[in-house]
Tab-separated table of C-alpha atoms and ligand atoms in Angstrom:
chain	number	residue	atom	x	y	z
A	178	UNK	CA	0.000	0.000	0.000
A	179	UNK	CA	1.323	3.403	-0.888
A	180	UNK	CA	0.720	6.380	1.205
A	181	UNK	CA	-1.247	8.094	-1.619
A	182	UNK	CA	-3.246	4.583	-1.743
A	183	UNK	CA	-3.944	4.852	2.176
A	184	UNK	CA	-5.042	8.792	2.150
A	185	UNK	CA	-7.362	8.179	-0.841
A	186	UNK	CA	-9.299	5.202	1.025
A	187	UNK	CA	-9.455	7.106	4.231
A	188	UNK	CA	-11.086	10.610	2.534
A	189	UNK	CA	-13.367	7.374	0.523
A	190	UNK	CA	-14.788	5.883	4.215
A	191	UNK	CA	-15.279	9.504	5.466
A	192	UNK	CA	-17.473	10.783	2.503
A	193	UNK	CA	-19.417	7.393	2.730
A	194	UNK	CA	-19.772	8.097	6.700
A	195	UNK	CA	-20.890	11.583	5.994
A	196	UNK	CA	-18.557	12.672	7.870
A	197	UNK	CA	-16.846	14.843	5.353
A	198	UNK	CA	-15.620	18.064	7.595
A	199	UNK	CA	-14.592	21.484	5.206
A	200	UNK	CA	-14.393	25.071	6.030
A	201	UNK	CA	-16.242	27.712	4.720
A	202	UNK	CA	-14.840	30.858	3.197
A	203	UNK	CA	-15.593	34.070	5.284
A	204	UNK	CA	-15.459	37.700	3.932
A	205	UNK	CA	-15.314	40.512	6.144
A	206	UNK	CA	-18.614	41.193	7.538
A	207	UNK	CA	-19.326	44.885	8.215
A	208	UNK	CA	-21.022	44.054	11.567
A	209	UNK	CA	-22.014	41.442	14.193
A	210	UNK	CA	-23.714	39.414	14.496
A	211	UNK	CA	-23.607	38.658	10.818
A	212	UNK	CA	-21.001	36.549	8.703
A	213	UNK	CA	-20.064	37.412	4.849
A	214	UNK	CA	-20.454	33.863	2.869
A	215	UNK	CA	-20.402	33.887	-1.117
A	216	UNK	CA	-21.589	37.694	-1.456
A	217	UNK	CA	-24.588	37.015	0.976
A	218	UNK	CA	-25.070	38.107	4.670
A	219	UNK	CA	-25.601	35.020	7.113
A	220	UNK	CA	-27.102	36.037	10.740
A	221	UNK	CA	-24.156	34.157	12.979
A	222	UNK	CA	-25.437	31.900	15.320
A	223	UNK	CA	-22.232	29.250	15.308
A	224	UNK	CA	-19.745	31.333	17.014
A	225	UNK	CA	-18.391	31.767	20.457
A	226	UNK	CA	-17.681	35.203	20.181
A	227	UNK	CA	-20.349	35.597	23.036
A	228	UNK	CA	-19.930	38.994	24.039
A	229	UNK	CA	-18.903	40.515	20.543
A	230	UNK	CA	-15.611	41.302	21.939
A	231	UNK	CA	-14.321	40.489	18.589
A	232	UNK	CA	-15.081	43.837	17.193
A	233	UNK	CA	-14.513	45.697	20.202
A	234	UNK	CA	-13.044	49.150	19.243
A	235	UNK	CA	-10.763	49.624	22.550
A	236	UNK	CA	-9.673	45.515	22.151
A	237	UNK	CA	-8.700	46.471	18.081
A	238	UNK	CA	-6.777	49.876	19.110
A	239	UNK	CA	-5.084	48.329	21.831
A	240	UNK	CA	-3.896	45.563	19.580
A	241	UNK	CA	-2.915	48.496	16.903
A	242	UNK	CA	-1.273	49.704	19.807
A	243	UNK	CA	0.746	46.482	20.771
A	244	UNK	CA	2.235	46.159	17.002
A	245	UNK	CA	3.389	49.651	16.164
A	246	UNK	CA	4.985	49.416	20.184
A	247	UNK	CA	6.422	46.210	20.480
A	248	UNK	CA	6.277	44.492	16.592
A	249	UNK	CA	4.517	41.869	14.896
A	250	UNK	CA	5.823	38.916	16.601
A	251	UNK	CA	7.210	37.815	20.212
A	252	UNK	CA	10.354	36.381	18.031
A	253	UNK	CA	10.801	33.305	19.926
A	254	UNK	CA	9.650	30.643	22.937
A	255	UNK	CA	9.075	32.317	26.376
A	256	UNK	CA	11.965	30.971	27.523
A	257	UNK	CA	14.449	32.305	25.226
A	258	UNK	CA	13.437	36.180	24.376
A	259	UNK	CA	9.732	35.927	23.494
A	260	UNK	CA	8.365	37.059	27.242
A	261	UNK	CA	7.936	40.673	27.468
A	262	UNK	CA	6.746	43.085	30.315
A	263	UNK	CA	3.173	43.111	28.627
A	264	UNK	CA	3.183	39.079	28.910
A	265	UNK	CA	4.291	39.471	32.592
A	266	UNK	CA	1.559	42.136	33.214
A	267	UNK	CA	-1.280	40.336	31.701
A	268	UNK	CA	-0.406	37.071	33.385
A	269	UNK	CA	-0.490	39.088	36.714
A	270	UNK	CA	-3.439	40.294	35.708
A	271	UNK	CA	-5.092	37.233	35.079
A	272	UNK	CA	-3.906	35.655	38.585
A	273	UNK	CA	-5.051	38.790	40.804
A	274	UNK	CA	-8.372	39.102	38.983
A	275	UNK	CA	-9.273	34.839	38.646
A	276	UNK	CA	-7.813	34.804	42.772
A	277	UNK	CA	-4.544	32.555	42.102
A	278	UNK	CA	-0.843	32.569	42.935
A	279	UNK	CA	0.246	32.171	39.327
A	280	UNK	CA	-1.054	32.559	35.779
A	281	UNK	CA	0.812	31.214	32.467
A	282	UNK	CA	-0.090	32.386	29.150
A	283	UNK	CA	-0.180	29.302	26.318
A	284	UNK	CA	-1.379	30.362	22.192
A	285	UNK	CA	-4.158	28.068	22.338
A	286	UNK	CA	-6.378	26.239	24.618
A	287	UNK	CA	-5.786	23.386	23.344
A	288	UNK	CA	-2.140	23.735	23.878
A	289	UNK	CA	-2.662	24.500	27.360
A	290	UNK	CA	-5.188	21.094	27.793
A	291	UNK	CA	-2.147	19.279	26.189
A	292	UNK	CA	0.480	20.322	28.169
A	293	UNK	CA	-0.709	20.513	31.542
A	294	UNK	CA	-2.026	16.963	31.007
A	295	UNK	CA	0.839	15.996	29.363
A	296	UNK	CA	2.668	17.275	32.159
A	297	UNK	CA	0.732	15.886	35.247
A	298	UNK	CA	-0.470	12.775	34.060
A	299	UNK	CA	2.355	10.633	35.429
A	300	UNK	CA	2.817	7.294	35.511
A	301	UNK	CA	1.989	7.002	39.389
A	302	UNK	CA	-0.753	9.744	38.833
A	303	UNK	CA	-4.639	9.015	37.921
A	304	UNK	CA	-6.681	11.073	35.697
A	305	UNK	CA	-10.431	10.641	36.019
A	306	UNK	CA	-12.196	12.777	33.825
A	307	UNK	CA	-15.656	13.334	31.921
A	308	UNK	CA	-16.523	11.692	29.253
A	309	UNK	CA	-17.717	14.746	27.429
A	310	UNK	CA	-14.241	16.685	28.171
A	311	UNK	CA	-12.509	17.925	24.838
A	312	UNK	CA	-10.454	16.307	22.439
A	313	UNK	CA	-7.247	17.671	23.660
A	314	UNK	CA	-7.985	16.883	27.110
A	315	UNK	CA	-8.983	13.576	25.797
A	316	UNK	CA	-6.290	12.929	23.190
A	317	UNK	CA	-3.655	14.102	25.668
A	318	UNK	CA	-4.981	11.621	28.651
A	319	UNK	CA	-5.201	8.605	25.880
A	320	UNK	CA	-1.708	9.318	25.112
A	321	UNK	CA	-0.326	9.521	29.011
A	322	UNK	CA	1.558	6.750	30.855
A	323	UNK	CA	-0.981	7.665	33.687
A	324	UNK	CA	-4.191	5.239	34.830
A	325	UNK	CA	-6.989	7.695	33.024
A	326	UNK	CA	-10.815	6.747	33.787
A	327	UNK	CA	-13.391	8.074	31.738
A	328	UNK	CA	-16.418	8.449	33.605
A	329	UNK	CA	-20.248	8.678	32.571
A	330	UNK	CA	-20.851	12.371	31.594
A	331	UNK	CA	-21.928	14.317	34.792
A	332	UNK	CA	-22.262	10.590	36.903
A	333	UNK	CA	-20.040	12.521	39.954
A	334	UNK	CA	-21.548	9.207	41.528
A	335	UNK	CA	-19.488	7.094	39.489
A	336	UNK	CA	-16.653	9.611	40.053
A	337	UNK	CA	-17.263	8.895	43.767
A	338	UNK	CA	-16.752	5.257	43.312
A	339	UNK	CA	-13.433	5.736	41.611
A	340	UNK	CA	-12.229	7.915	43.555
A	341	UNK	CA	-12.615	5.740	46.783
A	342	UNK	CA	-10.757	3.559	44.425
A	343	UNK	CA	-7.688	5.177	43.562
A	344	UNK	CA	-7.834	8.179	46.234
A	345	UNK	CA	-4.810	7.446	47.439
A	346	UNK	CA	-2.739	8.288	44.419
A	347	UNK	CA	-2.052	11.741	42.893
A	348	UNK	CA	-5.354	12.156	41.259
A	349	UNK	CA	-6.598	14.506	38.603
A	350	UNK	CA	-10.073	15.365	38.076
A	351	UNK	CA	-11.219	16.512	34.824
A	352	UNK	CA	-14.491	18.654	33.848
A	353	UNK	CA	-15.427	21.226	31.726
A	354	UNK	CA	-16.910	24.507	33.250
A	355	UNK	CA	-19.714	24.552	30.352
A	356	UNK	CA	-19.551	21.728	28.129
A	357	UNK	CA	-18.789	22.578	24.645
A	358	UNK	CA	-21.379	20.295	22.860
A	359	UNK	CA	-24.071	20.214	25.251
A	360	UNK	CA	-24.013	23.683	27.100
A	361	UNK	CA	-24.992	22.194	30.502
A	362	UNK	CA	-22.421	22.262	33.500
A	363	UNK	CA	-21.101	19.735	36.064
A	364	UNK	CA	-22.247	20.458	39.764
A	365	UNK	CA	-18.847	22.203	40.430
A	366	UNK	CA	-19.883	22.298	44.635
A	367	UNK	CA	-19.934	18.709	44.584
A	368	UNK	CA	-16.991	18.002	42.606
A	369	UNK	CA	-15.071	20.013	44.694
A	370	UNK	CA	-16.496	18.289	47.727
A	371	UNK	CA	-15.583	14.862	46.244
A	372	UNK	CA	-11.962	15.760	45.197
A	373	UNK	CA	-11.226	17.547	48.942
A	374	UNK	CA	-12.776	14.514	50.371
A	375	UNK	CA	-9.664	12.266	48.212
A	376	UNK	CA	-7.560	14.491	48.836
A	377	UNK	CA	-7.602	14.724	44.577
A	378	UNK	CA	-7.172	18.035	42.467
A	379	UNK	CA	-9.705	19.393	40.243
A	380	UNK	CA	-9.139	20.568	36.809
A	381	UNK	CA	-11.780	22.835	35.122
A	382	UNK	CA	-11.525	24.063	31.680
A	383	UNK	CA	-13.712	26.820	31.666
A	384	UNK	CA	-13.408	27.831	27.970
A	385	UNK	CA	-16.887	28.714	27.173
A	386	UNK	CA	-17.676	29.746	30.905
A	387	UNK	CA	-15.466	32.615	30.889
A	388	UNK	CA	-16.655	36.251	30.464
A	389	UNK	CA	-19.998	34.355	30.264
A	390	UNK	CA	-20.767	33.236	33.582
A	391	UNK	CA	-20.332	34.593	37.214
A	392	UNK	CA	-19.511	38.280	38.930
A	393	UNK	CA	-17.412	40.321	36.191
A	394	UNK	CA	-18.182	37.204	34.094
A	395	UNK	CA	-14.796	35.243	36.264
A	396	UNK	CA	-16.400	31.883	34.968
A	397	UNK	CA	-18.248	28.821	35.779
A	398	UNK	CA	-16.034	28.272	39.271
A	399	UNK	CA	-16.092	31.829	40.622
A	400	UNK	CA	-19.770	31.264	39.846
A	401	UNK	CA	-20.054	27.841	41.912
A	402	UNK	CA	-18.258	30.044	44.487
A	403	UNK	CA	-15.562	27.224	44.380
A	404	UNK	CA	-11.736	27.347	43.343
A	405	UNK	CA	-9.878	24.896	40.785
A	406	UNK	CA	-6.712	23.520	41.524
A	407	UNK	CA	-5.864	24.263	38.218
A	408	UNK	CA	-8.182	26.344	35.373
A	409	UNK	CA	-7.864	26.746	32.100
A	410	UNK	CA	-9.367	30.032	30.728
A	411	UNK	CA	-9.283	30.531	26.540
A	412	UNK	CA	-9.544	33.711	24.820
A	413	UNK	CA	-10.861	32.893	21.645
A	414	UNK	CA	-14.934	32.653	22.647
A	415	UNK	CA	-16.241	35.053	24.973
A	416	UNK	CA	-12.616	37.198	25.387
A	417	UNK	CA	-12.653	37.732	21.393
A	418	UNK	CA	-9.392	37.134	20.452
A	419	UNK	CA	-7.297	33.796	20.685
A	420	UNK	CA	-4.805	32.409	23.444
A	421	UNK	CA	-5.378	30.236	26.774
A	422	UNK	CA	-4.107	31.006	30.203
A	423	UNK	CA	-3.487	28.309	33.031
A	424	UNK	CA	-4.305	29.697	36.784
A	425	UNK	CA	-2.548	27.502	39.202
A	426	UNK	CA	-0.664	27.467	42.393
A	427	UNK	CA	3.147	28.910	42.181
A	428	UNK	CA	4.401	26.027	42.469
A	429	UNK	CA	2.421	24.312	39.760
A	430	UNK	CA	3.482	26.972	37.504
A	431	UNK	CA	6.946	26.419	38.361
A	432	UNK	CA	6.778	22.891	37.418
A	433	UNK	CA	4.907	23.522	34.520
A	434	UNK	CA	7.749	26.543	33.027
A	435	UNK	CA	10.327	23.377	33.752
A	436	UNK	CA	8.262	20.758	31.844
A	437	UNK	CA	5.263	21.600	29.806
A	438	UNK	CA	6.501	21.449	26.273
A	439	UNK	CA	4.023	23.546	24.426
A	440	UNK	CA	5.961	26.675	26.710
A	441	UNK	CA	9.332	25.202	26.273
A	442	UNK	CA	9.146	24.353	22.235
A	443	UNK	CA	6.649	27.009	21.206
A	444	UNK	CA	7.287	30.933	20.028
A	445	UNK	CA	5.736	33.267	22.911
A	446	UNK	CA	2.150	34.926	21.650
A	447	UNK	CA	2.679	38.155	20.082
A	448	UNK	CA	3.384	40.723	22.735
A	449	UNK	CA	0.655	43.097	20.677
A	450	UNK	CA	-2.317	40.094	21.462
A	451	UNK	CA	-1.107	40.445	24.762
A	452	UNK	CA	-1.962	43.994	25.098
A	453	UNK	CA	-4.898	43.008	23.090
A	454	UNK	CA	-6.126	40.411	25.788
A	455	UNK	CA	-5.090	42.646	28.728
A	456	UNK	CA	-7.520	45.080	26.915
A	457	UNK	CA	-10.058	42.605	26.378
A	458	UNK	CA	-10.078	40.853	29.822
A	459	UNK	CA	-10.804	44.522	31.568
A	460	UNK	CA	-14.054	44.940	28.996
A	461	UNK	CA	-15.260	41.604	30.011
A	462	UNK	CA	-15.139	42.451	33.080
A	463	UNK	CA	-17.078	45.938	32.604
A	464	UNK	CA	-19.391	43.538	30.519
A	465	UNK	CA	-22.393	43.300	32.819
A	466	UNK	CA	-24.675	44.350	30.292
A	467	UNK	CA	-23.873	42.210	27.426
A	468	UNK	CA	-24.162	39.222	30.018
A	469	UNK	CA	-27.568	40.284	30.928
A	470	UNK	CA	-28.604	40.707	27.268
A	471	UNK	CA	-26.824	37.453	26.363
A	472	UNK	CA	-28.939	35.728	29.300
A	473	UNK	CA	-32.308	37.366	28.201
A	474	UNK	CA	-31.450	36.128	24.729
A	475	UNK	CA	-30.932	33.115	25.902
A	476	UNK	CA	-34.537	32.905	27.796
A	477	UNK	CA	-36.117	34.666	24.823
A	478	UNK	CA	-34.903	31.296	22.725
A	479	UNK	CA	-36.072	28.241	25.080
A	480	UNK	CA	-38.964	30.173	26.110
A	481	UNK	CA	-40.031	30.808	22.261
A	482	UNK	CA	-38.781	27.536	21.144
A	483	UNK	CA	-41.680	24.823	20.092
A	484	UNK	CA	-40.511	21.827	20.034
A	485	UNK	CA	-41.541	19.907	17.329
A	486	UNK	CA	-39.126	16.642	15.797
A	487	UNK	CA	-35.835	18.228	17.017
A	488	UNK	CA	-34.951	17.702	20.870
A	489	UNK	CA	-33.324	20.680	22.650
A	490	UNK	CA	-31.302	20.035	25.456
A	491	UNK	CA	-31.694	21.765	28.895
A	492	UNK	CA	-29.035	23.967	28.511
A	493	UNK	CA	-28.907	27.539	30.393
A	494	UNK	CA	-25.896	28.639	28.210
A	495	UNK	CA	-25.238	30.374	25.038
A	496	UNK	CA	-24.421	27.039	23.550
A	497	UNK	CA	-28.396	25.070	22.636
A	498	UNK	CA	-27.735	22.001	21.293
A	499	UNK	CA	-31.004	20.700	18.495
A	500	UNK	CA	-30.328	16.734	18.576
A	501	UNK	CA	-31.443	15.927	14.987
A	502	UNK	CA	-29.793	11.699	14.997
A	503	UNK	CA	-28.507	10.763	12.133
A	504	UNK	CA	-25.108	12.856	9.898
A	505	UNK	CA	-28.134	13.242	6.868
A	506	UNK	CA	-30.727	14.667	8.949
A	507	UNK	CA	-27.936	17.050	10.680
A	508	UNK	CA	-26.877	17.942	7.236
A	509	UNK	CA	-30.574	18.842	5.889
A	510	UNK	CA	-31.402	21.093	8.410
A	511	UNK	CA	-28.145	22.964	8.482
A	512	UNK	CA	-27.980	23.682	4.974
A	513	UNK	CA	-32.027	24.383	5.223
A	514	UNK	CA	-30.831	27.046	7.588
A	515	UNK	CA	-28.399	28.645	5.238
A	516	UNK	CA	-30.846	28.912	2.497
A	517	UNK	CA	-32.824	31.292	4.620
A	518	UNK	CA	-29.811	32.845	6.170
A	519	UNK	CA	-29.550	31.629	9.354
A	520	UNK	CA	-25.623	29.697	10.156
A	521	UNK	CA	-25.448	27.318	12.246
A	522	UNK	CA	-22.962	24.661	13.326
A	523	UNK	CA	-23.833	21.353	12.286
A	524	UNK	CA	-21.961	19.077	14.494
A	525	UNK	CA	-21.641	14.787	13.882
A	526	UNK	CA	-19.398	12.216	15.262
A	527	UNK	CA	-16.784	11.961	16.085
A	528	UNK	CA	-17.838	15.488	17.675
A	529	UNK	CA	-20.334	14.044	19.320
A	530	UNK	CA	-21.674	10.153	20.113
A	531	UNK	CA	-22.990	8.453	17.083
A	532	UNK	CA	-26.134	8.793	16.645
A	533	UNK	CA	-26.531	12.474	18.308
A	534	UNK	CA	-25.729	14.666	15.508
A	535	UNK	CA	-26.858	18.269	16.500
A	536	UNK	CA	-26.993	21.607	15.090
A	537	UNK	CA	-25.268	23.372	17.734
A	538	UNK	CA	-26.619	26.635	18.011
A	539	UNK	CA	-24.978	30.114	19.735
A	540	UNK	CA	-26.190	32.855	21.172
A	541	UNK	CA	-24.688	35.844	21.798
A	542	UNK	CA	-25.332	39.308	23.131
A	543	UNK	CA	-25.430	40.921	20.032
A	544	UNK	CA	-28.236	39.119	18.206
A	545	UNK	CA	-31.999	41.037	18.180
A	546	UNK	CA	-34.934	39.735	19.234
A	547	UNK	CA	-36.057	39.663	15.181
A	548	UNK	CA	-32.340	37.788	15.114
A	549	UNK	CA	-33.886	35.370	17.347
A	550	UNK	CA	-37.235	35.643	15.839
A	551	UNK	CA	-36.047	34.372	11.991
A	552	UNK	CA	-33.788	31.569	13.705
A	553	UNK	CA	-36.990	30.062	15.846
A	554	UNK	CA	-39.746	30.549	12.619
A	555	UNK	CA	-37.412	28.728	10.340
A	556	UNK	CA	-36.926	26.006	13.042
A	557	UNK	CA	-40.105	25.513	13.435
A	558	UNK	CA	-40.419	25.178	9.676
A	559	UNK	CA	-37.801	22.212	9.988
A	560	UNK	CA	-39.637	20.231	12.407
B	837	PLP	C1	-12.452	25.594	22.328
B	837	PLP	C2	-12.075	24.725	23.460
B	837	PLP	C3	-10.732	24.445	23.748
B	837	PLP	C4	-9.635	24.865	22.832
B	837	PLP	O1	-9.349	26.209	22.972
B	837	PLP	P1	-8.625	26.955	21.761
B	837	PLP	O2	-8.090	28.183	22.386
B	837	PLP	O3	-9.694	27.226	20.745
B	837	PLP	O4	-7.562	26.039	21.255
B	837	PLP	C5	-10.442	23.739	24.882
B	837	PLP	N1	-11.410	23.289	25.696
B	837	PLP	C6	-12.712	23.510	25.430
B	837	PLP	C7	-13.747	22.988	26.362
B	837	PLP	C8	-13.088	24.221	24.296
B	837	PLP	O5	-14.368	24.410	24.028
């Protein structure tokens, strides 16, 4: 078999799976919340940009700021010369205004799930996470020489049970803050409870929880009223912009600047984004009126919803998941959507189990009620 032989057969099985995954070209779009496809204006109800920070004037002159100040690029890894005083400010920043010791800055959340898993998971450690936790949580856990235990998604019962288990090891708990797919959240109290009880540290990615829930919109824990061991905030959704920060202990972050590779082998974010971010981070926190809107929009939408065929899940977050089934019937209604305007995400396995393809719809502040209006006639329609 040739490799040309093997790539050709593999692109064959995931057309027949309808699976086949391709991007979409985007033009600029003059304004939120609408997206520039092919000449024609689609309303935007796919992204995470849940604030509209995206287009934030003060975020965009900040960053204008950053690159006429300090350049285009940070030039190399942190460790070499690619840290710079507005790095160091932001991360101190991030720690004072989250409540931690330390915060480290990483390009991507899912560099940050990578390393700090790829970093902690040990061989005598124990990694019990959701079963619903992202791919690079996931991926990076698969991949570790530690004992990792998927369990049930939200079943803190059968968490329980494994922790009594294997409590007496250095053990990692996993969870998202909101859950990407499904928009519901774990019962942070009681995980919290459960790890102090096992003396076990809990992990909470909290990439669609920041800026969205909780005073000054701090996230799904400062919501809870609890504090993660370790959380993982990204700035791509809610912030606007792109990047990940870990919040730790000092000592974590020590260990983590010795060995988490993704801040040993990769070049240091630009030192403009950071100025961008720092920029960002102080809107979200001014943001209390975008989180109300975003939360009325959100009622506005379940309350207006009929249901007819499609099954929404009981979500309270941006994120409201339409289970359609099957990768055709996802397909259908997506592209039904389009026709009248309307993007939304269509989302199959692996994304998701088999068998619950979803159109994975957004909300965000910046969508109308007559936004909202067009999205829940045309569903209707579907059904
Ligand atoms: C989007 C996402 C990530 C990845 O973050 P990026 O900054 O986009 O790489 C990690 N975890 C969760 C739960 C996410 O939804």
């Amino acid at each position: 078999m040739s490799w040309q032989h093997t790539i050709e057969q593999a692109l064959q099985q995931q057309h027949a799976r309808q699976g086949w995954r391709m991007r979409t070209v985007h033009a600029a779009a003059d304004r939120l919340p609408y997206l520039l496809i092919n000449g024609q204006n689609q309303l935007n109800f796919a992204g995470n940009d849940y604030l509209g920070l995206s287009r934030h004037e003060a975020v965009i002159q900040a960053w204008q700021h950053g690159l006429s100040r300090y350049g285009a690029g940070s030039g190399a890894s942190g460790h070499v010369v690619g840290y710079t005083e507005v790095h160091e400010a932001l991360e101190a920043h991030l720690a004072q205004w989250l409540g931690y010791e330390r915060a480290l800055l990483f390009n991507s959340g899912y560099a940050a799930n990578q390393a700090l898993v790829q970093a902690l998971a040990r061989k005598d450690s124990v990694l019990l996470m959701d079963k619903l936790c992202h791919a690079s949580l996931q991926e990076a856990a698969a991949q570790s020489d530690a004992l990792v235990r998927r369990y049930g998604h939200c079943r803190h019962d059968v968490l329980a049970r494994h922790l009594a288990q294997h409590g007496a090891r250095n053990t990692l708990v996993a969870t998202e803050g909101v859950f990407s797919m499904d928009g519901d959240q774990p019962d942070l109290l009681e995980l919290r409870r459960l790890c102090d009880e096992h003396g076990a540290w809990l992990l909470v990615d909290d990439a669609h929880g920041i800026g969205v829930c909780g005073p000054e919109g701090r996230g799904s824990a400062a919501a809870a009223g609890i504090q993660a061991d370790i959380l993982v905030v990204t700035f791509g959704k809610a912030v606007g912009v792109a990047g990940a920060a870990v919040l730790c202990r000092h000592s974590t972050a020590e260990y983590l600047l010795q060995f988490a590779r993704h801040l040993i082998y990769s070049t240091a974010m630009p030192p403009a984004q950071a100025l961008a971010l720092h920029e960002a981070l102080h809107q979200v926190a001014k943001a209390d009126a975008a989180r109300a809107q975003l939360q009325a929009n959100i009622h506005d939408f379940r309350q207006r919803f009929v249901s007819g065929s499609l099954g929404l899940l009981p979500s309270h977050t941006p994120i409201q998941p339409l289970l359609c089934g099957d990768n055709d019937a996802v397909l259908a209604a997506a592209a039904a959507l389009q026709a009248q305007g309307l993007w939304v995400g269509a989302i199959r396995p692996p994304t998701v189990p088999i068998g619950q393809g979803r159109l994975r719809i957004t909300l965000s502040a910046m969508h109308q009620s007559e936004h909202i209006s067009a999205l829940l006639a045309a569903l209707e329609h579907i059904a």
